[in-house]
């Protein structure tokens, strides 16, 4: 059976977004801006109305700045209808749930929605870390359940990971990928692997920097400087995790580590655990790796530029950039080798989802995948324990053009 809205000549089918928090409100805005009638549901009384009030204020500012007309803003807001209960939802083409990250809650919610919607309605979850197969398990027709992983904030971030569980039917995946393009997004596809593409492949960006500091090779300010100035990353791993929140970043890493059966590749560092346990969570607490005290204003430690130059021209074991890039390439190649995502989608996901200057596969090509394999092997000799395992995909020729 084909999903509603399959016929591109018909008006867009209504969409229901369940959960009107950070993500749900943004997803509702994106759908409404693309012409869909949207029902925005939140169990907390007043939450969906409050989300709409916030959206009105955001769009009024857009109008003031000349980025949209009054009529366009009114159209977006006018197409969103706030609601309190999921029960009695009218028929829609797509449901996107963005309720808190709790497997039982999501299973229950989608099972309830499935019972009241026609079998053609696509049921999407915006989960960042739960297994799509497990979410779909509770449903009689798991083939219509898939992940639509938007990034924060949804109206600004182009990337959407379209995630398939074991039972998801291809027709639905193709349909939502086309729908995401119609919404101005760039969809990438992946299996329900822990962390999907972005949250998995990005792990070494944080982990290598933290290990370099733990090993006494360099201080955080110097590592950040190297990754930014020599690597082209917008931010170094320490300033970035201070911005994200050390607790949030730690939780994502720990979730991937748990879901991979404690694979040492994803083991959290004592360095970050210490920050979290001592409440030094970053900007939001005024103290993280760096201090953000306002009075007196905290000075950021200066990078040691002499040390930085020596490290980036030295062996891989002590070069924060070469280590990080080698591990990013290794992680990306491994994902592709396991057929969890295509090389092109991994590169797109890392460029758009976390603003990397280059996709890891395209980064690995000029270095040489065999060279990356040698670098990982050298790291394994220097730091044994299973973290540094060259992916067989680096040397089996599967990525040769
Ligand atoms: N915040 C992010 O940066 C981000 C990014 C990508 C994905 N996600 C994922 O999106 C989902 C939502 O995250 P968020 O940050 O928007 O959360 P949030 O806490 O801001 O919003 C969740 C909303 O769901 C509502 N809710 C709770 N139970 C409900 C129910 N049974 N029915 C209807 N509404 C209910 C809450 O009242 C709340 O308004 C999570 O799965 C999260 O992992 C979050």
Short mmCIF file of C-alpha atoms and ligand atoms in Angstrom, two decimals:
data_model
loop_
_atom_site.label_atom_id
_atom_site.label_comp_id
_atom_site.label_asym_id
_atom_site.label_seq_id
_atom_site.Cartn_x
_atom_site.Cartn_y
_atom_site.Cartn_z
CA UNK A 1 0.00 0.00 0.00
CA UNK A 2 1.33 3.45 -0.85
CA UNK A 3 1.50 6.26 1.65
CA UNK A 4 -0.92 9.18 1.46
CA UNK A 5 0.54 12.17 -0.35
CA UNK A 6 2.22 9.79 -2.77
CA UNK A 7 0.57 11.58 -5.69
CA UNK A 8 2.63 14.76 -6.03
CA UNK A 9 -0.15 16.55 -7.91
CA UNK A 10 -2.48 16.48 -4.88
CA UNK A 11 -2.21 19.04 -2.03
CA UNK A 12 0.19 18.07 0.75
CA UNK A 13 -1.37 15.67 3.23
CA UNK A 14 -1.83 16.89 6.81
CA UNK A 15 0.96 16.14 9.27
CA UNK A 16 0.72 15.51 13.01
CA UNK A 17 3.67 16.39 15.22
CA UNK A 18 3.49 14.93 18.71
CA UNK A 19 5.53 16.73 21.38
CA UNK A 20 5.72 20.53 21.11
CA UNK A 21 9.13 20.98 22.73
CA UNK A 22 12.41 22.11 21.17
CA UNK A 23 12.25 19.70 18.25
CA UNK A 24 8.51 19.22 17.72
CA UNK A 25 7.81 22.95 17.48
CA UNK A 26 10.60 23.34 14.91
CA UNK A 27 9.44 20.36 12.85
CA UNK A 28 5.86 21.69 12.87
CA UNK A 29 7.18 25.03 11.59
CA UNK A 30 9.08 23.34 8.74
CA UNK A 31 6.06 21.28 7.68
CA UNK A 32 3.71 24.27 7.83
CA UNK A 33 6.17 26.40 5.86
CA UNK A 34 5.99 23.73 3.13
CA UNK A 35 2.23 24.04 2.92
CA UNK A 36 1.05 21.20 5.17
CA UNK A 37 -1.78 21.58 7.61
CA UNK A 38 -0.15 20.59 10.92
CA UNK A 39 -1.64 19.36 14.16
CA UNK A 40 0.83 20.04 16.97
CA UNK A 41 0.02 17.84 19.94
CA UNK A 42 1.47 18.02 23.43
CA UNK A 43 0.25 16.19 26.51
CA UNK A 44 1.13 19.11 28.78
CA UNK A 45 -1.81 21.53 28.85
CA UNK A 46 -0.88 24.82 27.18
CA UNK A 47 2.43 23.51 25.77
CA UNK A 48 1.33 23.44 22.12
CA UNK A 49 -0.26 26.90 22.46
CA UNK A 50 2.95 28.20 24.06
CA UNK A 51 4.98 26.74 21.17
CA UNK A 52 2.73 28.55 18.72
CA UNK A 53 3.12 31.83 20.63
CA UNK A 54 6.91 31.43 20.49
CA UNK A 55 6.72 30.68 16.76
CA UNK A 56 4.59 33.79 16.17
CA UNK A 57 7.30 35.90 17.87
CA UNK A 58 10.07 34.25 15.81
CA UNK A 59 8.22 34.84 12.55
CA UNK A 60 7.37 38.44 13.47
CA UNK A 61 11.12 39.06 13.80
CA UNK A 62 11.66 37.42 10.39
CA UNK A 63 9.07 39.78 8.90
CA UNK A 64 10.75 42.80 10.55
CA UNK A 65 14.06 41.73 9.04
CA UNK A 66 12.42 41.43 5.61
CA UNK A 67 13.04 37.68 5.40
CA UNK A 68 9.38 36.84 4.87
CA UNK A 69 6.14 38.70 4.26
CA UNK A 70 3.36 39.20 6.79
CA UNK A 71 1.15 36.95 4.70
CA UNK A 72 3.74 34.15 4.64
CA UNK A 73 4.20 34.34 8.41
CA UNK A 74 0.44 34.34 8.97
CA UNK A 75 0.13 31.38 6.59
CA UNK A 76 2.67 29.29 8.53
CA UNK A 77 1.09 30.02 11.92
CA UNK A 78 -2.43 29.63 10.51
CA UNK A 79 -1.67 26.13 9.26
CA UNK A 80 -0.64 24.88 12.72
CA UNK A 81 -3.42 23.75 15.00
CA UNK A 82 -2.47 23.14 18.65
CA UNK A 83 -3.98 20.12 20.41
CA UNK A 84 -3.67 18.42 23.79
CA UNK A 85 -4.58 14.82 23.10
CA UNK A 86 -3.39 12.30 20.55
CA UNK A 87 -6.73 10.47 20.81
CA UNK A 88 -9.10 11.53 18.09
CA UNK A 89 -6.42 12.82 15.73
CA UNK A 90 -7.89 13.29 12.26
CA UNK A 91 -6.37 11.22 9.47
CA UNK A 92 -2.94 12.48 8.46
CA UNK A 93 -0.28 11.37 5.97
CA UNK A 94 2.60 11.51 8.41
CA UNK A 95 2.99 11.50 12.17
CA UNK A 96 6.31 12.68 13.62
CA UNK A 97 6.74 12.03 17.29
CA UNK A 98 9.16 14.24 19.25
CA UNK A 99 8.32 13.29 22.83
CA UNK A 100 11.11 12.66 25.38
CA UNK A 101 13.72 9.96 24.75
CA UNK A 102 11.97 7.04 26.47
CA UNK A 103 11.48 3.75 24.61
CA UNK A 104 8.30 2.67 26.43
CA UNK A 105 6.72 6.11 25.97
CA UNK A 106 7.47 6.16 22.24
CA UNK A 107 6.25 2.57 21.77
CA UNK A 108 3.02 3.31 23.59
CA UNK A 109 2.44 6.55 21.75
CA UNK A 110 3.01 5.14 18.27
CA UNK A 111 0.91 2.06 19.00
CA UNK A 112 -1.97 4.36 20.01
CA UNK A 113 -1.55 6.52 16.93
CA UNK A 114 -1.27 3.48 14.65
CA UNK A 115 -4.60 2.15 15.91
CA UNK A 116 -6.39 5.36 14.99
CA UNK A 117 -4.74 6.12 11.64
CA UNK A 118 -5.23 4.42 8.27
CA UNK A 119 -2.58 1.81 7.44
CA UNK A 120 -1.02 4.19 4.90
CA UNK A 121 -0.03 6.81 7.50
CA UNK A 122 3.72 6.91 8.00
CA UNK A 123 4.83 6.83 11.63
CA UNK A 124 8.12 8.64 12.18
CA UNK A 125 10.16 9.07 15.32
CA UNK A 126 12.66 11.85 15.92
CA UNK A 127 14.62 9.73 18.40
CA UNK A 128 18.34 10.48 18.52
CA UNK A 129 19.47 7.26 20.14
CA UNK A 130 16.74 4.63 20.41
CA UNK A 131 16.56 1.64 18.08
CA UNK A 132 13.89 2.08 15.39
CA UNK A 133 13.33 -1.69 15.27
CA UNK A 134 12.61 -1.72 19.01
CA UNK A 135 10.22 1.24 18.77
CA UNK A 136 8.36 -0.48 15.91
CA UNK A 137 8.26 -3.88 17.62
CA UNK A 138 5.11 -3.11 19.55
CA UNK A 139 3.14 -2.37 16.38
CA UNK A 140 1.22 -4.84 14.22
CA UNK A 141 2.60 -3.13 11.08
CA UNK A 142 6.21 -2.13 11.83
CA UNK A 143 6.90 -1.60 8.11
CA UNK A 144 5.50 1.93 8.32
CA UNK A 145 7.73 3.03 11.22
CA UNK A 146 10.94 4.89 10.48
CA UNK A 147 13.30 7.44 12.00
CA UNK A 148 13.27 11.04 10.84
CA UNK A 149 16.18 12.47 12.78
CA UNK A 150 16.08 16.24 12.47
CA UNK A 151 18.90 18.36 13.87
CA UNK A 152 18.49 21.28 16.21
CA UNK A 153 17.10 23.78 15.27
CA UNK A 154 14.99 22.03 12.60
CA UNK A 155 14.15 25.17 10.58
CA UNK A 156 17.85 25.99 10.13
CA UNK A 157 19.53 22.60 9.91
CA UNK A 158 19.28 21.05 6.45
CA UNK A 159 20.23 17.51 7.39
CA UNK A 160 17.65 14.84 8.19
CA UNK A 161 18.73 11.24 8.83
CA UNK A 162 16.09 8.89 7.42
CA UNK A 163 16.56 5.77 9.50
CA UNK A 164 15.21 2.34 8.67
CA UNK A 165 14.41 -0.32 11.18
CA UNK A 166 14.62 -3.96 10.20
CA UNK A 167 10.97 -4.05 9.12
CA UNK A 168 10.63 -0.61 7.47
CA UNK A 169 9.31 -0.86 3.92
CA UNK A 170 11.30 0.73 1.11
CA UNK A 171 8.24 2.56 -0.32
CA UNK A 172 7.90 4.57 2.89
CA UNK A 173 11.60 5.40 3.05
CA UNK A 174 11.63 6.61 -0.54
CA UNK A 175 8.48 8.60 0.10
CA UNK A 176 9.79 10.44 3.17
CA UNK A 177 13.16 11.09 1.52
CA UNK A 178 11.30 12.83 -1.33
CA UNK A 179 9.12 14.64 1.20
CA UNK A 180 12.18 15.90 3.09
CA UNK A 181 13.59 17.28 -0.17
CA UNK A 182 10.26 19.03 -0.76
CA UNK A 183 10.67 20.56 2.72
CA UNK A 184 14.05 21.96 1.66
CA UNK A 185 16.00 19.36 3.63
CA UNK A 186 18.83 17.06 2.60
CA UNK A 187 17.93 13.51 3.57
CA UNK A 188 20.56 10.82 4.12
CA UNK A 189 19.70 7.20 4.72
CA UNK A 190 21.06 4.79 7.29
CA UNK A 191 20.19 1.71 9.27
CA UNK A 192 19.26 1.95 12.92
CA UNK A 193 22.90 1.63 13.96
CA UNK A 194 23.77 3.12 17.38
CA UNK A 195 24.07 6.91 17.00
CA UNK A 196 22.89 6.66 13.35
CA UNK A 197 25.49 8.39 11.12
CA UNK A 198 26.37 11.70 12.75
CA UNK A 199 26.35 10.79 16.42
CA UNK A 200 28.40 7.68 15.73
CA UNK A 201 31.00 8.92 13.26
CA UNK A 202 31.61 12.08 15.33
CA UNK A 203 32.64 10.20 18.48
CA UNK A 204 36.42 10.32 17.84
CA UNK A 205 36.31 14.08 17.29
CA UNK A 206 35.69 14.43 21.02
CA UNK A 207 37.41 11.26 22.24
CA UNK A 208 40.78 11.79 20.57
CA UNK A 209 41.12 15.35 21.88
CA UNK A 210 40.25 14.21 25.39
CA UNK A 211 42.77 11.37 25.22
CA UNK A 212 45.53 13.66 23.93
CA UNK A 213 44.96 15.80 27.02
CA UNK A 214 44.77 12.77 29.35
CA UNK A 215 48.04 11.49 27.91
CA UNK A 216 49.69 14.83 28.70
CA UNK A 217 50.52 15.52 25.05
CA UNK A 218 48.84 18.93 24.90
CA UNK A 219 46.45 21.17 26.80
CA UNK A 220 42.82 21.77 25.64
CA UNK A 221 43.45 25.26 24.23
CA UNK A 222 46.30 23.97 22.04
CA UNK A 223 44.25 20.96 20.84
CA UNK A 224 41.32 23.26 19.99
CA UNK A 225 43.65 25.61 18.10
CA UNK A 226 45.11 22.73 16.06
CA UNK A 227 41.71 21.31 15.10
CA UNK A 228 40.41 24.76 14.17
CA UNK A 229 43.38 26.37 12.48
CA UNK A 230 45.08 23.32 10.97
CA UNK A 231 42.03 21.10 10.49
CA UNK A 232 39.45 23.65 9.35
CA UNK A 233 36.87 22.62 11.95
CA UNK A 234 34.67 25.51 13.08
CA UNK A 235 35.43 24.75 16.75
CA UNK A 236 37.82 22.51 18.61
CA UNK A 237 36.47 19.58 20.65
CA UNK A 238 36.75 21.33 24.02
CA UNK A 239 35.07 24.62 23.16
CA UNK A 240 32.41 22.67 21.26
CA UNK A 241 31.59 20.28 24.11
CA UNK A 242 31.49 23.26 26.50
CA UNK A 243 28.87 24.74 24.17
CA UNK A 244 26.86 21.53 23.73
CA UNK A 245 27.08 20.72 27.45
CA UNK A 246 29.60 18.16 28.73
CA UNK A 247 26.72 16.12 30.20
CA UNK A 248 24.79 16.05 26.91
CA UNK A 249 27.87 15.09 24.89
CA UNK A 250 28.87 12.49 27.50
CA UNK A 251 25.38 10.94 27.41
CA UNK A 252 25.43 10.57 23.61
CA UNK A 253 28.86 8.88 23.75
CA UNK A 254 27.85 6.63 26.64
CA UNK A 255 24.69 5.60 24.77
CA UNK A 256 26.70 4.51 21.71
CA UNK A 257 29.15 2.70 24.02
CA UNK A 258 26.29 0.86 25.78
CA UNK A 259 24.56 -0.04 22.53
CA UNK A 260 27.76 -1.45 21.02
CA UNK A 261 28.26 -3.78 24.00
CA UNK A 262 30.96 -1.53 25.52
CA UNK A 263 33.14 -1.42 22.42
CA UNK A 264 36.39 0.21 23.66
CA UNK A 265 36.29 2.47 20.61
CA UNK A 266 33.51 4.45 22.26
CA UNK A 267 34.55 4.19 25.92
CA UNK A 268 33.97 7.52 27.67
CA UNK A 269 37.09 9.22 29.01
CA UNK A 270 37.86 9.80 32.65
CA UNK A 271 38.52 13.40 31.63
CA UNK A 272 34.91 14.02 30.55
CA UNK A 273 33.41 11.90 33.32
CA UNK A 274 35.29 14.10 35.81
CA UNK A 275 33.84 17.25 34.28
CA UNK A 276 30.30 15.86 34.46
CA UNK A 277 30.67 14.53 38.01
CA UNK A 278 31.99 17.86 39.24
CA UNK A 279 29.18 19.81 37.55
CA UNK A 280 31.55 21.58 35.15
CA UNK A 281 29.14 21.22 32.26
CA UNK A 282 30.35 24.09 30.10
CA UNK A 283 28.86 27.45 29.21
CA UNK A 284 25.53 26.71 30.86
CA UNK A 285 27.16 26.33 34.30
CA UNK A 286 29.79 29.04 33.72
CA UNK A 287 32.54 26.46 34.11
CA UNK A 288 33.58 23.56 31.90
CA UNK A 289 36.91 22.80 30.29
CA UNK A 290 37.23 26.58 30.15
CA UNK A 291 35.80 29.20 32.47
CA UNK A 292 32.97 31.48 31.37
CA UNK A 293 32.77 33.60 34.49
CA UNK A 294 31.43 37.07 33.70
CA UNK A 295 32.81 38.94 36.71
CA UNK A 296 35.72 39.26 36.41
CA UNK A 297 35.59 38.12 32.78
CA UNK A 298 37.41 34.82 32.40
CA UNK A 299 40.39 34.82 30.05
CA UNK A 300 40.65 31.84 27.68
CA UNK A 301 44.03 30.08 28.08
CA UNK A 302 46.36 30.80 25.16
CA UNK A 303 47.34 27.91 22.87
CA UNK A 304 51.00 26.96 22.83
CA UNK A 305 51.75 27.63 19.16
CA UNK A 306 55.28 26.25 19.27
CA UNK A 307 54.01 22.98 20.69
CA UNK A 308 51.18 22.93 18.12
CA UNK A 309 53.64 23.19 15.21
CA UNK A 310 55.82 20.43 16.65
CA UNK A 311 52.83 18.12 17.17
CA UNK A 312 51.32 18.52 13.68
CA UNK A 313 54.67 17.82 12.04
CA UNK A 314 55.43 14.88 14.31
CA UNK A 315 54.26 11.25 14.47
CA UNK A 316 50.55 10.37 14.42
CA UNK A 317 50.59 9.20 18.05
CA UNK A 318 51.11 12.76 19.30
CA UNK A 319 49.41 14.69 16.49
CA UNK A 320 45.87 15.62 17.63
CA UNK A 321 44.71 16.41 14.08
CA UNK A 322 46.11 13.31 12.35
CA UNK A 323 44.76 11.11 15.15
CA UNK A 324 41.32 12.66 14.97
CA UNK A 325 41.08 12.54 11.18
CA UNK A 326 42.37 8.95 11.01
CA UNK A 327 39.76 7.84 13.55
CA UNK A 328 36.96 9.77 11.81
CA UNK A 329 37.89 8.16 8.49
CA UNK A 330 38.09 4.73 10.15
CA UNK A 331 34.68 5.13 11.75
CA UNK A 332 33.08 6.34 8.51
CA UNK A 333 34.65 3.56 6.45
CA UNK A 334 33.47 0.98 8.96
CA UNK A 335 29.89 2.25 8.71
CA UNK A 336 30.01 2.02 4.91
CA UNK A 337 31.66 -1.42 5.02
CA UNK A 338 28.85 -2.72 7.23
CA UNK A 339 26.41 -1.30 4.65
CA UNK A 340 24.77 0.93 7.23
CA UNK A 341 25.03 4.02 5.01
CA UNK A 342 26.55 4.97 1.67
CA UNK A 343 29.90 6.79 1.46
CA UNK A 344 28.19 9.80 -0.13
CA UNK A 345 25.55 9.96 2.62
CA UNK A 346 28.16 9.69 5.39
CA UNK A 347 30.09 12.62 3.90
CA UNK A 348 26.93 14.69 3.44
CA UNK A 349 25.79 13.92 6.98
CA UNK A 350 29.06 15.03 8.58
CA UNK A 351 29.29 18.20 6.51
CA UNK A 352 25.71 19.27 7.17
CA UNK A 353 25.05 17.76 10.60
CA UNK A 354 28.23 18.88 12.37
CA UNK A 355 29.73 21.32 9.86
CA UNK A 356 32.88 19.32 9.15
CA UNK A 357 35.02 21.03 6.51
CA UNK A 358 35.10 17.79 4.52
CA UNK A 359 33.30 14.48 4.67
CA UNK A 360 35.49 11.81 6.29
CA UNK A 361 35.52 9.53 3.24
CA UNK A 362 36.54 12.35 0.91
CA UNK A 363 39.13 13.35 3.54
CA UNK A 364 40.54 9.83 3.58
CA UNK A 365 41.01 9.55 -0.19
CA UNK A 366 43.92 12.01 -0.63
CA UNK A 367 45.56 10.73 2.59
CA UNK A 368 45.18 7.16 1.28
CA UNK A 369 43.01 4.61 3.08
CA UNK A 370 46.05 2.33 3.42
CA UNK A 371 47.95 5.16 5.13
CA UNK A 372 45.01 5.65 7.52
CA UNK A 373 45.14 1.92 8.28
CA UNK A 374 48.87 2.24 9.11
CA UNK A 375 48.17 5.23 11.34
CA UNK A 376 45.51 3.33 13.27
CA UNK A 377 47.88 0.35 13.60
CA UNK A 378 50.58 2.69 14.98
CA UNK A 379 48.06 4.08 17.48
CA UNK A 380 47.16 0.54 18.52
CA UNK A 381 50.82 -0.25 19.20
CA UNK A 382 51.18 2.96 21.25
CA UNK A 383 47.84 2.64 23.06
CA UNK A 384 46.76 -1.03 23.08
CA UNK A 385 43.35 -2.07 24.39
CA UNK A 386 41.12 -2.35 21.34
CA UNK A 387 40.20 1.26 20.70
CA UNK A 388 42.43 1.53 17.62
CA UNK A 389 41.24 -1.16 15.20
CA UNK A 390 41.71 -0.48 11.49
CA UNK A 391 38.46 -1.16 9.62
CA UNK A 392 38.89 -3.94 7.05
CA UNK A 393 37.23 -1.49 4.64
CA UNK A 394 40.41 0.63 4.67
CA UNK A 395 42.41 -2.05 2.90
CA UNK A 396 39.93 -4.30 1.07
CA UNK A 397 39.61 -1.92 -1.90
CA UNK A 398 35.85 -1.46 -1.42
CA UNK A 399 36.22 2.32 -1.46
CA UNK A 400 38.43 2.51 -4.51
CA UNK A 401 36.94 4.72 -7.20
N1 LIG B 1 16.93 18.62 21.55
C1 LIG B 1 17.71 18.20 20.55
O1 LIG B 1 18.73 18.82 20.24
C2 LIG B 1 17.32 16.98 19.78
C3 LIG B 1 17.89 16.78 18.51
C4 LIG B 1 17.49 15.67 17.75
C5 LIG B 1 16.57 14.78 18.26
N2 LIG B 1 16.04 14.99 19.53
C6 LIG B 1 15.04 14.02 20.00
O2 LIG B 1 13.75 14.62 19.85
C7 LIG B 1 12.88 14.15 20.88
C8 LIG B 1 12.31 15.34 21.63
O3 LIG B 1 13.36 16.11 22.17
P1 LIG B 1 13.15 17.63 22.64
O4 LIG B 1 14.50 18.15 22.94
O5 LIG B 1 12.28 18.35 21.66
O6 LIG B 1 12.34 17.40 23.99
P2 LIG B 1 11.49 18.46 24.85
O7 LIG B 1 11.58 18.00 26.25
O8 LIG B 1 11.89 19.86 24.50
O9 LIG B 1 9.98 18.25 24.33
C9 LIG B 1 9.23 17.08 24.53
C10 LIG B 1 7.76 17.46 24.58
O10 LIG B 1 6.98 16.26 24.59
C11 LIG B 1 5.87 16.46 25.44
N3 LIG B 1 5.32 15.16 25.82
C12 LIG B 1 5.78 14.30 26.78
N4 LIG B 1 5.02 13.17 26.78
C13 LIG B 1 4.07 13.33 25.83
C14 LIG B 1 3.01 12.52 25.33
N5 LIG B 1 2.78 11.31 25.85
N6 LIG B 1 2.23 13.00 24.33
C15 LIG B 1 2.46 14.22 23.82
N7 LIG B 1 3.45 15.04 24.22
C16 LIG B 1 4.26 14.60 25.20
C17 LIG B 1 6.41 17.28 26.59
O11 LIG B 1 5.37 17.96 27.29
C18 LIG B 1 7.37 18.23 25.86
O12 LIG B 1 6.73 19.45 25.49
C19 LIG B 1 13.70 13.19 21.74
O13 LIG B 1 13.49 11.89 21.28
C20 LIG B 1 15.13 13.64 21.47
O14 LIG B 1 16.06 12.60 21.66
C21 LIG B 1 16.39 16.07 20.28
#
